[in-house]
PDB file of C-alpha atoms in Angstrom:
ATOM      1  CA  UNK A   1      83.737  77.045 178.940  1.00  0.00           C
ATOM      2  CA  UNK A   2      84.706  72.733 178.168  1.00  0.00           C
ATOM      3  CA  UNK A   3      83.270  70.840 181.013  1.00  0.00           C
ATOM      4  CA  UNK A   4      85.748  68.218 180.282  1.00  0.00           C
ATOM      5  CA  UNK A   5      87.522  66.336 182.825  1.00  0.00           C
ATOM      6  CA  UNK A   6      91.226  65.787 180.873  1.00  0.00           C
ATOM      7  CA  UNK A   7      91.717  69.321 180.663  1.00  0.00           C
ATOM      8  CA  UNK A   8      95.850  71.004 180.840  1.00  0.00           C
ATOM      9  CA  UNK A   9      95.127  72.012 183.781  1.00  0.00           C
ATOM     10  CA  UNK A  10      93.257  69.162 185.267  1.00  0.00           C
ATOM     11  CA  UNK A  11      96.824  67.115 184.082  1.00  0.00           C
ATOM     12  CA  UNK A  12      98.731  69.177 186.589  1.00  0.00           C
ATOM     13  CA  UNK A  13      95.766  68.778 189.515  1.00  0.00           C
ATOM     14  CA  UNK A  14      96.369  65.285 188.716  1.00  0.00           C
ATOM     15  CA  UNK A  15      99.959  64.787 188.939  1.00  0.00           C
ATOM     16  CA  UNK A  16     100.013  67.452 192.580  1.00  0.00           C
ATOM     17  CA  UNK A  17      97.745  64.568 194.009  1.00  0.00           C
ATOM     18  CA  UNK A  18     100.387  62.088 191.909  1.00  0.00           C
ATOM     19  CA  UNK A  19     103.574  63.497 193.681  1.00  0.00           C
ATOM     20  CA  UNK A  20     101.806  63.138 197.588  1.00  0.00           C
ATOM     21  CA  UNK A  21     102.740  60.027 197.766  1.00  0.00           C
ATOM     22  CA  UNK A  22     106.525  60.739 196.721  1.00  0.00           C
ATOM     23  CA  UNK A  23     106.802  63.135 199.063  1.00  0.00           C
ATOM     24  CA  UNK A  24     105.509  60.683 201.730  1.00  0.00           C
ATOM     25  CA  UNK A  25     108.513  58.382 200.774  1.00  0.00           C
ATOM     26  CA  UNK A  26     111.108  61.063 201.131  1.00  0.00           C
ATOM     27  CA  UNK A  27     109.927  62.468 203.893  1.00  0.00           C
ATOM     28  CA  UNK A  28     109.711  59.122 205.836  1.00  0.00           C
ATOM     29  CA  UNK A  29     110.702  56.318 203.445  1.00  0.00           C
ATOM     30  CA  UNK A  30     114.379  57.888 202.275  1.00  0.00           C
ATOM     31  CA  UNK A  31     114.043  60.695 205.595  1.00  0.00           C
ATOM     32  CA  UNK A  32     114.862  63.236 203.382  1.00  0.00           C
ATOM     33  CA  UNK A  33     113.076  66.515 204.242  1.00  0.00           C
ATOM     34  CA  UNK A  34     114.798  68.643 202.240  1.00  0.00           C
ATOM     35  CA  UNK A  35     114.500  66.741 199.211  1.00  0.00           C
ATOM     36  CA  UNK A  36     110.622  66.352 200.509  1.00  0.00           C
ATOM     37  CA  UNK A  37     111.064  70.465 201.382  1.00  0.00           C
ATOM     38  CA  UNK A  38     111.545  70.636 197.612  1.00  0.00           C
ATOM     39  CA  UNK A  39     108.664  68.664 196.338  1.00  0.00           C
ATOM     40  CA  UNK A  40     106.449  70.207 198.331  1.00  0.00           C
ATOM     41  CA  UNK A  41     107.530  73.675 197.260  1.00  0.00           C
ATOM     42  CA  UNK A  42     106.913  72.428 193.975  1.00  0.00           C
ATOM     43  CA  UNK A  43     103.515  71.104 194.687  1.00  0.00           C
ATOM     44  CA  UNK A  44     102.437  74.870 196.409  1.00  0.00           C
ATOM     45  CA  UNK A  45     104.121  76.605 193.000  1.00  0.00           C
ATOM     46  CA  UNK A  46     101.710  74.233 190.986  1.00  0.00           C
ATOM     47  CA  UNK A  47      98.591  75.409 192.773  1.00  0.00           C
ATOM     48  CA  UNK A  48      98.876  78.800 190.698  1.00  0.00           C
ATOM     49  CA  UNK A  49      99.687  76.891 187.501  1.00  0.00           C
ATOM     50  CA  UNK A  50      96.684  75.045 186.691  1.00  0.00           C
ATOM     51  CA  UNK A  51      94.702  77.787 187.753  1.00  0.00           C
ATOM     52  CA  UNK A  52      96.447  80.403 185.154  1.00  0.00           C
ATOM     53  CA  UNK A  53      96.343  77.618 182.806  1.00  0.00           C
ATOM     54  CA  UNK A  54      92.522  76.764 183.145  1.00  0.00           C
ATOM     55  CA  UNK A  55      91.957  80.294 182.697  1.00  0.00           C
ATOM     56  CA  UNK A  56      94.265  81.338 179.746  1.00  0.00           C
ATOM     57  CA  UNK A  57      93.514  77.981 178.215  1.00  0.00           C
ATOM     58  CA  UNK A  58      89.432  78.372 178.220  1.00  0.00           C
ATOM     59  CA  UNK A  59      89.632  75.217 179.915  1.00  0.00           C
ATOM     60  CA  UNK A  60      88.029  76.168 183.593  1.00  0.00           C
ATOM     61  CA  UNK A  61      85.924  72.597 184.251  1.00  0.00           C
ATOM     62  CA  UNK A  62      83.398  71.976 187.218  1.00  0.00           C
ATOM     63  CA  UNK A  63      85.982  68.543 187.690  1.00  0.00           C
ATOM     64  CA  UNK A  64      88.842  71.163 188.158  1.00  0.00           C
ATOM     65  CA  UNK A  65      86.558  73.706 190.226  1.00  0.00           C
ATOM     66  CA  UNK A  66      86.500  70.545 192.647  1.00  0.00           C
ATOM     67  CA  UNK A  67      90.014  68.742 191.858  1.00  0.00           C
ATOM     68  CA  UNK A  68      92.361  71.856 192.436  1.00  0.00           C
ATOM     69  CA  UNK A  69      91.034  72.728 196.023  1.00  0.00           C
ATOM     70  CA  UNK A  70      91.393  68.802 197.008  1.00  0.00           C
ATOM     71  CA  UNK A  71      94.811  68.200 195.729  1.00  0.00           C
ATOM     72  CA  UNK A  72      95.537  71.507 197.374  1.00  0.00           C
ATOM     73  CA  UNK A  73      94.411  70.681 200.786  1.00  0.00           C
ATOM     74  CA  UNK A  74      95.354  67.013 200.678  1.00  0.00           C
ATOM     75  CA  UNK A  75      98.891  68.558 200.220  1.00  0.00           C
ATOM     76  CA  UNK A  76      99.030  70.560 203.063  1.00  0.00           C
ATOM     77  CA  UNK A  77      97.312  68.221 205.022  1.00  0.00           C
ATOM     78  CA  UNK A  78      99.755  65.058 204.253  1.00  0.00           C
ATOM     79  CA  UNK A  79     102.511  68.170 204.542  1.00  0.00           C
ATOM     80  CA  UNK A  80     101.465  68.893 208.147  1.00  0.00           C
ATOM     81  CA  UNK A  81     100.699  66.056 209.485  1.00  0.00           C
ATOM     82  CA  UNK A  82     104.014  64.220 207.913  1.00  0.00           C
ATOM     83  CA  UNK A  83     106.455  66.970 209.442  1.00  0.00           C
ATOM     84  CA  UNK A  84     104.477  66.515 212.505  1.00  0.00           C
ATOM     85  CA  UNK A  85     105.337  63.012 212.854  1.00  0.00           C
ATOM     86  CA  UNK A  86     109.256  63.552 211.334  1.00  0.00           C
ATOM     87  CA  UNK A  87     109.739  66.485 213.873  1.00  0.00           C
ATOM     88  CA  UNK A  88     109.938  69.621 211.433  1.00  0.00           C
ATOM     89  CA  UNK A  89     106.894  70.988 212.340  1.00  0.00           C
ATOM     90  CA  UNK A  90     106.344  72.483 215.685  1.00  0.00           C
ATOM     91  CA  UNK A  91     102.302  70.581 216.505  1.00  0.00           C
ATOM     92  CA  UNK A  92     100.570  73.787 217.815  1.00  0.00           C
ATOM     93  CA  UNK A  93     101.617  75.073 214.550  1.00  0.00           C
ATOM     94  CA  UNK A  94     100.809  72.067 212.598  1.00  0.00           C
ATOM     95  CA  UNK A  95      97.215  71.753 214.393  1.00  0.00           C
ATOM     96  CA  UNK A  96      96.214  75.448 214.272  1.00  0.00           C
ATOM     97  CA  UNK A  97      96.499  74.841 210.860  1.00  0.00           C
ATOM     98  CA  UNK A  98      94.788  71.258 210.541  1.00  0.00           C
ATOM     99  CA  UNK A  99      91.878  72.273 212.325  1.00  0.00           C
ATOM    100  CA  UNK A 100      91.688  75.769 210.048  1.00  0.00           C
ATOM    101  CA  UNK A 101      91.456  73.245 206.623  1.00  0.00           C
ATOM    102  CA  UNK A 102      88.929  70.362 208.675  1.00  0.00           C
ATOM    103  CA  UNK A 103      86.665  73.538 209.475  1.00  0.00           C
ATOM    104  CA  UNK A 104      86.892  75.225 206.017  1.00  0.00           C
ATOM    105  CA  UNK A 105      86.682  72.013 204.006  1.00  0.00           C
ATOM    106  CA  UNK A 106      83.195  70.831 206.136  1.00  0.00           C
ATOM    107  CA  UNK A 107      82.101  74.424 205.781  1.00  0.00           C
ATOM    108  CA  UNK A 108      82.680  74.255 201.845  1.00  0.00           C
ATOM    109  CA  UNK A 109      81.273  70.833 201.591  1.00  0.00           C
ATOM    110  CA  UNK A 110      77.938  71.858 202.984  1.00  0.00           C
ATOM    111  CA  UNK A 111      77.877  75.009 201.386  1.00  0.00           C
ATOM    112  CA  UNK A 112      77.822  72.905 198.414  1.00  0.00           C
ATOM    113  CA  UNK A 113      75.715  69.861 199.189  1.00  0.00           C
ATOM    114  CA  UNK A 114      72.988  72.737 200.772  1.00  0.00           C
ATOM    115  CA  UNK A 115      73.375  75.734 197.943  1.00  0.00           C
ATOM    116  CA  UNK A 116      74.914  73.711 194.779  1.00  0.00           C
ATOM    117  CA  UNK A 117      77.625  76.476 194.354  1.00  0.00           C
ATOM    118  CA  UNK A 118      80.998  77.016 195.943  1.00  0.00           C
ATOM    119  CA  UNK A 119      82.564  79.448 197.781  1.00  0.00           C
ATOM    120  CA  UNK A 120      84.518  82.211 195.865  1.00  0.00           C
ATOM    121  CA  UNK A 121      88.297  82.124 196.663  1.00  0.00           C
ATOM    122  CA  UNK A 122      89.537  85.276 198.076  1.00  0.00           C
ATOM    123  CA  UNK A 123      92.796  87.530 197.138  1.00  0.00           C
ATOM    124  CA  UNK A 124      93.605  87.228 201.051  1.00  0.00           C
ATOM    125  CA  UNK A 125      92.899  83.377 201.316  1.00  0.00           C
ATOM    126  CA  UNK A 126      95.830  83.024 198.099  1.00  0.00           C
ATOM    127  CA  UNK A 127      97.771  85.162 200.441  1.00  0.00           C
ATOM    128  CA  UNK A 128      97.404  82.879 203.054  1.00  0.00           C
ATOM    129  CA  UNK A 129      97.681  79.958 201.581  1.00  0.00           C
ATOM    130  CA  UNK A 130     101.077  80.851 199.724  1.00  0.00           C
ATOM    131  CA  UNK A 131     102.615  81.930 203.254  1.00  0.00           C
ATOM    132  CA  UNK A 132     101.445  79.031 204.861  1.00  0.00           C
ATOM    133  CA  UNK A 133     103.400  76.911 201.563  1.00  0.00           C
ATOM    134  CA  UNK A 134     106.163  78.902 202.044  1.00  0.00           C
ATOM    135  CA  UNK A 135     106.339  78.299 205.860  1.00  0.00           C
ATOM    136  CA  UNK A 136     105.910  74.848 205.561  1.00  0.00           C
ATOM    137  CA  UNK A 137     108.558  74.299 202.664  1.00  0.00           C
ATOM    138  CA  UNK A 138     111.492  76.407 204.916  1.00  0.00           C
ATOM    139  CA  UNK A 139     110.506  75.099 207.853  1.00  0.00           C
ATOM    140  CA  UNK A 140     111.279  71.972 206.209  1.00  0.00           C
ATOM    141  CA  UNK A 141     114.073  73.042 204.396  1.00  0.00           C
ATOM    142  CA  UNK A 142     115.441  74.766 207.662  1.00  0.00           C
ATOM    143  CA  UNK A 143     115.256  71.575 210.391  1.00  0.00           C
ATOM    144  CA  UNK A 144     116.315  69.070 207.899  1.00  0.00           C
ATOM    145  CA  UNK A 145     119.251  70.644 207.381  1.00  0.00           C
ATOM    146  CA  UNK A 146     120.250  72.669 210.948  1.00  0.00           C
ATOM    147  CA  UNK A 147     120.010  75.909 209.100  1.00  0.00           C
ATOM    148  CA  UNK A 148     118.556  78.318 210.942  1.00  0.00           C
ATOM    149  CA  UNK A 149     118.021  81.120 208.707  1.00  0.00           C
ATOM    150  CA  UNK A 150     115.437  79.091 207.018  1.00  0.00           C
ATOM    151  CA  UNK A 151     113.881  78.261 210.195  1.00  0.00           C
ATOM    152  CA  UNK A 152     113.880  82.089 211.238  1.00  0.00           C
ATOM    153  CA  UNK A 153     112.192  82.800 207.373  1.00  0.00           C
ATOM    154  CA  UNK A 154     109.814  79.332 207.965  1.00  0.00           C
ATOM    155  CA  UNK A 155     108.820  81.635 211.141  1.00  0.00           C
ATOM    156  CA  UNK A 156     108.693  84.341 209.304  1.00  0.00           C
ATOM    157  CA  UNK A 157     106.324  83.608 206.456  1.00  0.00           C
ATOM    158  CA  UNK A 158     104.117  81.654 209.097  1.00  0.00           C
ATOM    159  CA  UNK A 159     102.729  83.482 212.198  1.00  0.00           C
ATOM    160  CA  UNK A 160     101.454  86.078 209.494  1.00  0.00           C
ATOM    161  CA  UNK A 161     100.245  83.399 207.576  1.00  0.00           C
ATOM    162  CA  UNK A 162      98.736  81.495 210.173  1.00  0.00           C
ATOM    163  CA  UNK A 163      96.755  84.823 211.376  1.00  0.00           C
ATOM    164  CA  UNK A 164      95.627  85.229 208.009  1.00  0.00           C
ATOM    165  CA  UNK A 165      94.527  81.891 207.532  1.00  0.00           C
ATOM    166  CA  UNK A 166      91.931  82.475 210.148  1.00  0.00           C
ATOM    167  CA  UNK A 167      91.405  85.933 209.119  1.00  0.00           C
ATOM    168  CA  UNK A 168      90.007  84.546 205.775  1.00  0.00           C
ATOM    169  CA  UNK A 169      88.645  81.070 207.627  1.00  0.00           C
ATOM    170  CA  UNK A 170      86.117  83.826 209.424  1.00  0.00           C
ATOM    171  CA  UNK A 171      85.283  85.822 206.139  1.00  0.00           C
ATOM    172  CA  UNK A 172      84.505  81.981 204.443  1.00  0.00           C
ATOM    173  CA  UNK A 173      82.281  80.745 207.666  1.00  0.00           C
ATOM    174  CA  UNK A 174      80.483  84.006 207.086  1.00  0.00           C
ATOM    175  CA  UNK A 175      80.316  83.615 203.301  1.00  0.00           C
ATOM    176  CA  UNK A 176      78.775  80.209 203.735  1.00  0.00           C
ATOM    177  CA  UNK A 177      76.856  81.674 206.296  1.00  0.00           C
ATOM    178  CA  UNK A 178      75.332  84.141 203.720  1.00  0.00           C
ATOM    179  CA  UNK A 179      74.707  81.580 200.708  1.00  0.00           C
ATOM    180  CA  UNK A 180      72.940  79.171 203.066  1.00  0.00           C
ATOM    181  CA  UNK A 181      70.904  82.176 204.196  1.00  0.00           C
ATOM    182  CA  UNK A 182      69.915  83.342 200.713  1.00  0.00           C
ATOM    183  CA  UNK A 183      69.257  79.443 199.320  1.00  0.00           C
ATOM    184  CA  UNK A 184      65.713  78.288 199.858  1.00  0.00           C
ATOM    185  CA  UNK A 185      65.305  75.616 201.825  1.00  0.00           C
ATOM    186  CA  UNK A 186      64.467  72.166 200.680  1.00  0.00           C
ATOM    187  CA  UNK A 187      61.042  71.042 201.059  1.00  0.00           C
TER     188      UNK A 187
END
């Protein structure tokens, strides 16, 4: 497999972590969350992109191993946190969710600094993540524009998501548990 960093799907990594910042300005610079709503649905449709790509394309890189996960989770962080502050988000929502990726990402950073591997992405932590996406994105969609079928789907797509979020944030912890466990330690 190429180990090199400009890869296809590295390109479209890049420009997710490119468009955070536009969605920051239409969110709060133009205060247009459904134009923002749309972006950010874009961003989450993305995710699965580069990944198919890196793997039809033979280009799967340690860079992109580490750059898809970050421009994932700076997403949904900037996402959260943003609709927090614009009043889309409900916070108890918003925070269950926060402290799910600050406990995961840690957990994943040691895991890595400790073992020199990574954890393995599970089918149910996709799930998760593309409810969570979708929750986000029509719960945007839904109280930017008073329309509350979207908030009623945003709902919808997100209390399942959020309990399978931590659902899979357990399985990780105890995956990270296990490669820690079977890694020598350092002398």
């Amino acid at each position: 497999m190429p180990q090199g960093i400009l890869t296809i799907p590295n390109l479209v990594s890049l420009a997710r972590l490119a468009l955070i910042p536009v969605f920051l300005w239409l969110l709060h610079g133009k205060d247009d969350p459904v134009a923002a709503a749309w972006l950010f649905g874009f961003i989450g449709a993305t995710d699965w992109v580069d990944g198919f790509l890196a793997r039809r394309l033979n280009q799967v890189s340690e860079f992109g191993k580490l750059l898809d996960p970050l421009a994932d989770r700076l997403a949904v962080l900037v996402a959260l946190i943003g609709g927090m502050v614009a009043d889309l988000l409900e916070p108890w929502f918003a925070v269950a969710i926060l402290v799910r990726e600050v406990l995961i990402g840690l957990g994943a950073l040691y895991v890595a600094v400790r073992t020199r591997s990574k954890l393995v992405v599970r089918p149910l932590g996709k799930l998760s993540t593309l409810l969570v996406y979708l929750s986000v994105a029509w719960l945007f969609l839904g109280n930017g524009s008073d329309t509350g079928w979207l908030v009623a789907l945003g709902w919808a797509a997100g209390i399942p998501g959020l309990v399978l979020y931590w659902v899979v944030a357990v399985q990780y912890l105890d995956d990270a548990r296990r490669a820690v466990a079977a890694t020598p330690s350092p002398v």
